Amino acid sequence: LLITEIENRKVLFSEYGGDYQSYCRNSGQKLPNIVVALNNFSGFAEQYEDFLESFTILVRDSVKYGIYFVVTVNSINEIRYKIAQNFKQVLTMQLNDASDYSAIVGKTEGLVPYRCKGRGMVNMERVYEFQTAYCHKTENQLEFLRTYCLEQAREARNFARKVPVLPNMVDADYFENEVITLEHIPIGVGKKALNAECMNCANRVIYPVAAQDLTQVIDFAKELIRVLVKTGETIVLIDSEKIFPVETGSCCRLINSDLEAFVQEIFYEMVTRNNEYKDAGLDVSILKKYEEKILVFFGIKRLYEKLTEDGKEKLNVLMEKAEAIYKIHFVIIDAVSQFSNYTYEGWYKLHISGSEGLWIGDGVADQYMFKINKITTELYDEVGNGYGYVIRHNKPILIKLLTSTKKEEN
């Protein structure tokens, strides 16, 4: 978050002198300063050693961009010189060894803090002794501070931006502040970037979702339906496995029987849209009167098994000849082994390139359905069913998936 903020401010300030003060003076605009308080640096350094290099860069560059750090340590040896040299203002409370004062605040000429609570020393052109003041005359300082902060928060209009964290659970409600459309359908949260990862159905005919086993996908699929309903478009769930029903909302139609009739119905609907488009001389505006539809196939192989030969043929033609402009889109969810039965079908070769889709659970490095441009050792790690990889332009991004089952983090 801080590195991104510095990069953004660096670009913003570049035309106005390159630093925070120049920007405010020359642009006529103001940005808030950011103050970061880190209590107990040694604890941070011990737990997050991998971040020390980033921390060094942050404290080195931050002041120029209006970002300030307040850091506490328990002794003078707890913070490396490479980091400490970036702090131009240093103060100290009472120390056990009087000789340490000069190492922190400079030449003291024998001055040491008087032995009473809250006494310390600071160098401000010369060394001064100071007395820390109580924030309020009360016996319970901590309780006063809590109450004071709550009162300030209730009256405040501006707040520090929340630090993004990986949530314990990702469900449809987690994205209540997202604008959910066919172009922007949240399917999880990126584990590294911590942003909403989405799939785009608006310009695609088929979006594939695969896993080693279909049972791994159930919790995700149930919550995906809740998210799709939030698009406001018509959702049709074809549940050939009869895993559902779930509470899907008024604009979601559940089909788990008489699958033949439904395939015939949607086939002739597509034919109608196609014919009107062709008769209009390929004028796409003729299709504006039709609603967008997302057909979610849960178990494609089982669906085929329940169709007659005529139904199978119509389903093949339906998906092969479909175009995104006809406003009928397919999300196909099944085990990877079941997808492999259809790799020679026209619809598969035309609409499933292997460069886009969603993989759920472990085994992404061992599958061949999605073509990944670079297989790394991380892709062999066990991630569990609560995680998956959104494949975008052949690049896998690890995400914490939508789920309808509350699970605790390890």
XYZ file of C-alpha atoms in Angstrom:
410
model
C 0.000 0.000 0.000
C 2.749 2.466 0.951
C 4.979 1.618 -2.002
C 2.027 2.119 -4.356
C 1.188 5.414 -2.669
C 4.758 6.654 -3.117
C 4.748 5.635 -6.786
C 1.432 7.446 -7.337
C 2.668 10.591 -5.580
C 5.923 10.462 -7.523
C 3.963 10.686 -10.786
C 1.567 13.310 -9.393
C 4.342 15.558 -8.068
C 6.600 15.284 -11.130
C 5.153 18.355 -12.881
C 5.191 20.548 -9.766
C 8.713 20.252 -8.423
C 8.843 16.577 -7.543
C 8.152 16.740 -3.807
C 5.213 17.166 -1.442
C 5.882 20.800 -0.456
C 6.400 21.926 -4.051
C 3.250 20.147 -5.175
C 1.077 21.858 -2.536
C 2.683 25.236 -3.274
C 2.613 25.110 -7.078
C -0.497 23.071 -7.882
C -2.924 24.769 -5.526
C -3.993 21.292 -4.382
C -3.459 19.557 -1.070
C -2.866 15.947 -0.157
C -2.954 14.599 3.394
C 0.326 13.717 5.030
C 0.514 10.077 6.069
C 1.941 9.187 9.483
C 2.882 5.540 10.067
C 3.492 4.503 13.686
C 5.453 1.287 14.216
C 5.657 0.257 17.852
C 8.429 -2.225 18.768
C 10.658 -2.366 15.700
C 12.523 -5.424 16.957
C 9.300 -7.438 16.956
C 8.585 -6.325 13.398
C 12.127 -7.145 12.261
C 11.957 -10.606 13.824
C 8.589 -11.558 12.348
C 8.945 -9.907 8.944
C 12.620 -10.108 8.073
C 11.827 -10.372 4.367
C 10.317 -6.869 4.464
C 13.290 -5.066 5.999
C 14.714 -4.086 2.612
C 11.356 -2.643 1.554
C 11.063 -0.869 4.896
C 14.500 0.699 4.400
C 13.458 2.042 0.994
C 10.197 3.382 2.399
C 11.753 5.368 5.250
C 14.458 6.642 2.913
C 12.078 8.006 0.265
C 8.906 8.730 2.199
C 9.489 12.254 3.590
C 9.840 13.677 0.090
C 6.317 12.487 -0.665
C 4.625 13.548 2.579
C 4.848 10.191 4.380
C 6.391 10.065 7.863
C 7.367 7.213 10.174
C 7.350 7.141 13.962
C 9.245 4.073 15.181
C 10.004 2.858 18.706
C 12.872 0.587 19.783
C 13.850 -0.808 23.169
C 17.606 -0.293 22.794
C 20.042 1.500 20.498
C 21.237 -1.767 18.917
C 17.814 -2.965 17.779
C 17.681 -0.948 14.569
C 20.302 -1.250 11.845
C 22.384 1.788 10.991
C 21.215 1.596 7.362
C 17.665 2.210 8.557
C 18.425 4.465 11.538
C 20.315 7.008 9.426
C 17.075 7.885 7.642
C 15.525 9.220 10.869
C 16.620 12.830 11.268
C 14.727 13.348 14.522
C 15.534 10.969 17.388
C 14.544 11.189 21.032
C 15.185 8.877 23.944
C 13.542 8.055 27.222
C 15.619 6.905 30.194
C 18.340 4.349 29.452
C 20.138 1.941 31.782
C 23.583 2.963 30.526
C 24.235 6.718 30.689
C 26.904 6.471 27.988
C 24.233 5.481 25.442
C 22.647 8.946 25.460
C 25.481 10.507 23.474
C 25.213 7.751 20.855
C 21.567 8.695 20.295
C 21.280 12.457 20.704
C 24.912 13.496 20.297
C 27.209 15.348 22.684
C 25.362 15.799 25.994
C 28.065 17.528 28.037
C 27.157 15.331 30.984
C 23.411 15.951 30.816
C 21.270 12.908 31.672
C 17.516 12.735 32.234
C 16.347 13.126 35.802
C 15.128 9.828 37.237
C 11.385 10.326 37.117
C 8.681 8.808 34.944
C 8.340 10.332 31.493
C 11.707 12.144 31.437
C 13.854 11.966 28.276
C 16.264 13.778 25.947
C 16.091 15.133 22.407
C 18.467 16.987 20.084
C 16.893 20.099 18.562
C 19.944 22.123 17.466
C 21.199 21.395 20.977
C 20.375 18.666 23.485
C 17.347 19.284 25.651
C 15.852 17.359 28.541
C 12.066 17.054 28.304
C 9.203 15.826 30.431
C 6.452 13.791 28.798
C 3.001 15.120 29.651
C -0.004 13.003 30.534
C -2.776 13.331 27.977
C -5.347 13.814 30.750
C -5.486 13.926 34.510
C -6.947 10.494 35.186
C -5.847 7.245 36.750
C -6.849 5.165 33.714
C -4.966 6.716 30.800
C -5.660 3.806 28.433
C -9.418 3.925 28.927
C -9.400 7.687 28.395
C -7.488 7.278 25.129
C -9.894 4.628 23.850
C -12.911 6.824 24.612
C -11.240 9.884 23.089
C -10.362 8.048 19.874
C -13.903 6.696 19.502
C -15.320 10.186 19.927
C -12.948 11.583 17.299
C -13.837 8.768 14.900
C -17.559 9.431 15.250
C -17.092 13.092 14.324
C -14.461 12.581 11.630
C -15.113 12.964 7.926
C -11.764 11.772 6.634
C -10.107 8.499 7.547
C -6.831 6.816 6.789
C -7.160 4.293 4.006
C -7.619 0.766 5.305
C -4.673 -1.558 4.847
C -5.829 -4.358 2.519
C -5.753 -7.823 4.070
C -6.733 -11.261 2.860
C -10.196 -11.890 4.345
C -11.021 -14.992 6.359
C -13.937 -15.631 4.043
C -14.873 -14.411 0.576
C -18.562 -14.557 -0.235
C -21.015 -12.545 -2.322
C -21.520 -10.059 0.527
C -17.794 -9.276 0.563
C -18.248 -7.523 -2.790
C -21.296 -5.489 -1.763
C -19.472 -2.248 -2.643
C -18.316 -3.508 -6.040
C -20.170 -2.568 -9.201
C -20.959 -6.033 -10.556
C -21.587 -6.286 -14.288
C -21.052 -8.868 -17.017
C -17.625 -7.320 -17.593
C -16.776 -7.349 -13.889
C -17.901 -10.512 -12.060
C -15.883 -10.997 -8.839
C -14.721 -14.579 -8.279
C -12.227 -14.087 -5.446
C -9.465 -11.983 -3.914
C -5.883 -12.080 -5.176
C -3.620 -13.516 -2.487
C -0.731 -11.173 -3.300
C -2.379 -8.056 -4.709
C -5.384 -8.365 -2.313
C -7.727 -6.912 -4.912
C -10.927 -8.306 -6.363
C -10.221 -10.744 -9.200
C -12.991 -10.979 -11.756
C -14.107 -12.814 -14.834
C -15.454 -11.086 -17.920
C -18.403 -12.773 -19.597
C -19.520 -9.836 -21.732
C -17.169 -10.495 -24.637
C -16.897 -14.271 -24.232
C -19.166 -17.108 -25.291
C -17.773 -19.741 -22.889
C -15.902 -19.277 -19.609
C -14.540 -22.606 -18.262
C -14.182 -23.469 -14.557
C -12.288 -26.710 -13.836
C -10.831 -28.730 -10.963
C -9.450 -32.204 -10.397
C -12.838 -33.283 -9.046
C -16.302 -31.753 -9.389
C -16.925 -31.912 -5.640
C -14.164 -29.317 -5.178
C -16.238 -26.766 -7.060
C -19.579 -27.004 -5.224
C -18.999 -24.312 -2.571
C -17.589 -21.943 -5.177
C -20.424 -22.579 -7.635
C -23.125 -21.882 -5.056
C -21.632 -18.518 -4.167
C -20.892 -17.679 -7.807
C -24.628 -17.886 -8.505
C -25.261 -15.304 -5.771
C -22.710 -12.981 -7.378
C -24.116 -13.504 -10.886
C -27.588 -12.587 -9.636
C -26.172 -9.216 -8.572
C -25.481 -8.377 -12.235
C -29.237 -7.964 -12.681
C -29.105 -10.130 -15.801
C -31.006 -13.372 -16.356
C -29.145 -16.358 -14.901
C -30.007 -19.947 -15.783
C -28.412 -22.709 -13.716
C -28.425 -26.065 -15.495
C -27.716 -28.473 -12.659
C -27.368 -31.876 -14.293
C -25.721 -33.208 -11.097
C -28.698 -32.111 -8.936
C -26.372 -30.515 -6.361
C -28.579 -27.463 -5.993
C -31.197 -25.966 -5.226
C -29.850 -22.974 -3.449
C -31.483 -19.633 -2.766
C -30.614 -18.015 -6.050
C -32.896 -14.993 -6.239
C -35.785 -14.076 -8.480
C -33.739 -13.618 -11.664
C -32.123 -17.064 -11.527
C -33.881 -20.014 -13.106
C -32.891 -23.499 -11.922
C -33.023 -26.376 -14.416
C -32.310 -29.826 -12.962
C -34.846 -31.924 -14.867
C -36.264 -32.069 -18.397
C -32.884 -30.945 -19.711
C -33.808 -31.952 -23.262
C -36.648 -29.461 -23.373
C -34.449 -26.678 -22.091
C -31.726 -27.330 -24.686
C -34.367 -27.242 -27.420
C -35.735 -23.991 -25.995
C -32.419 -22.172 -25.786
C -31.350 -23.515 -29.194
C -34.365 -21.977 -30.946
C -33.913 -18.754 -28.986
C -30.372 -18.496 -30.332
C -31.621 -19.285 -33.853
C -34.159 -16.468 -33.572
C -31.534 -13.958 -32.465
C -29.173 -15.106 -35.219
C -31.808 -14.861 -37.941
C -32.907 -11.362 -36.909
C -29.292 -10.218 -36.880
C -28.645 -11.648 -40.369
C -31.934 -10.310 -41.774
C -31.012 -6.845 -40.476
C -27.844 -6.885 -42.538
C -25.601 -7.568 -39.539
C -26.915 -4.498 -37.729
C -26.115 -5.308 -34.093
C -28.608 -2.715 -32.823
C -31.423 -5.128 -33.723
C -30.304 -7.268 -30.760
C -30.688 -4.501 -28.180
C -34.205 -5.635 -27.342
C -32.923 -9.006 -26.114
C -31.841 -9.588 -22.537
C -28.388 -10.810 -21.574
C -28.377 -14.418 -20.383
C -25.734 -16.368 -18.521
C -26.160 -20.131 -18.671
C -24.230 -21.919 -15.945
C -23.668 -25.593 -16.795
C -22.815 -27.516 -13.631
C -21.590 -30.882 -14.942
C -21.271 -30.754 -18.740
C -20.682 -34.494 -19.207
C -23.714 -35.486 -17.160
C -25.781 -33.007 -19.185
C -24.750 -34.669 -22.436
C -25.558 -38.098 -20.988
C -29.155 -37.021 -20.312
C -29.793 -35.721 -23.823
C -31.025 -37.507 -26.921
C -28.844 -37.549 -30.035
C -30.880 -34.629 -31.383
C -30.396 -32.732 -28.104
C -26.633 -33.328 -28.173
C -26.417 -32.111 -31.753
C -28.382 -28.964 -30.958
C -26.246 -28.262 -27.886
C -23.081 -28.630 -29.984
C -24.393 -26.264 -32.653
C -25.721 -23.852 -30.029
C -22.338 -23.394 -28.351
C -20.256 -23.559 -31.530
C -22.219 -20.988 -33.527
C -22.848 -18.674 -30.590
C -21.327 -15.212 -30.592
C -21.054 -12.771 -27.715
C -23.202 -10.244 -29.603
C -26.155 -12.657 -29.337
C -26.049 -11.940 -25.576
C -26.116 -15.579 -24.500
C -23.052 -16.640 -22.499
C -21.981 -19.932 -20.959
C -20.096 -20.706 -17.753
C -19.165 -24.392 -17.829
C -18.141 -26.010 -14.535
C -16.823 -29.568 -14.353
C -13.859 -31.796 -13.511
C -10.949 -31.442 -15.901
C -11.263 -35.087 -16.936
C -14.831 -34.441 -18.133
C -13.783 -31.457 -20.223
C -11.279 -33.698 -21.987
C -14.171 -35.645 -23.571
C -15.032 -32.613 -25.706
C -11.653 -31.273 -26.848
C -12.439 -32.262 -30.458
C -15.871 -30.660 -30.499
C -16.219 -27.496 -32.545
C -17.407 -25.394 -29.601
C -14.423 -26.408 -27.491
C -11.827 -25.689 -30.164
C -13.462 -22.370 -31.011
C -14.227 -20.946 -27.569
C -11.859 -22.629 -25.071
C -8.350 -21.622 -26.002
C -6.695 -22.532 -22.697
C -5.543 -18.947 -22.119
C -8.553 -17.862 -20.012
C -10.502 -19.565 -17.250
C -10.528 -20.600 -13.609
C -8.786 -23.541 -11.952
C -9.919 -24.559 -8.462
C -7.744 -26.282 -5.860
C -4.430 -28.106 -6.278
C -2.874 -29.499 -9.426
C -2.763 -26.489 -11.743
C 0.822 -27.354 -12.734
C -0.171 -30.910 -13.684
C -3.181 -30.190 -15.890
C -3.168 -29.533 -19.644
C -6.515 -27.837 -20.138
C -5.146 -24.385 -19.405
C -1.909 -23.400 -21.109
C 0.349 -21.639 -18.597
C 3.215 -19.644 -20.066
C 5.640 -20.397 -17.223
C 5.437 -23.266 -14.738
C 7.102 -22.247 -11.454
C 7.755 -24.284 -8.307
C 5.026 -22.279 -6.515
C 2.393 -23.776 -8.802
C 3.145 -27.218 -7.341
C 2.308 -26.039 -3.796
C -0.839 -27.354 -2.147
C -3.382 -24.538 -1.941
C -6.586 -26.393 -1.007
C -10.122 -26.028 -2.339
C -10.526 -22.544 -0.856
C -7.986 -21.220 -3.346
C -7.591 -21.369 -7.073
C -5.957 -19.760 -10.080
C -7.620 -17.350 -12.433
C -5.889 -17.818 -15.787
C -5.591 -14.591 -17.754
C -3.596 -14.433 -20.982
C -1.931 -17.734 -19.972
C -0.778 -16.248 -16.660
C -2.052 -17.851 -13.414
C -2.976 -15.607 -10.475
C -3.506 -17.277 -7.092
C -6.794 -16.159 -5.505
C -8.872 -16.898 -2.441
C -12.103 -18.109 -3.977
C -15.722 -17.332 -3.392
C -17.146 -19.883 -0.996
C -20.500 -20.577 0.601
C -18.907 -22.401 3.561
C -17.284 -20.456 6.382
C -13.802 -21.778 7.089
C -11.150 -20.619 9.517
C -7.726 -19.619 8.262
C -4.837 -21.904 9.123
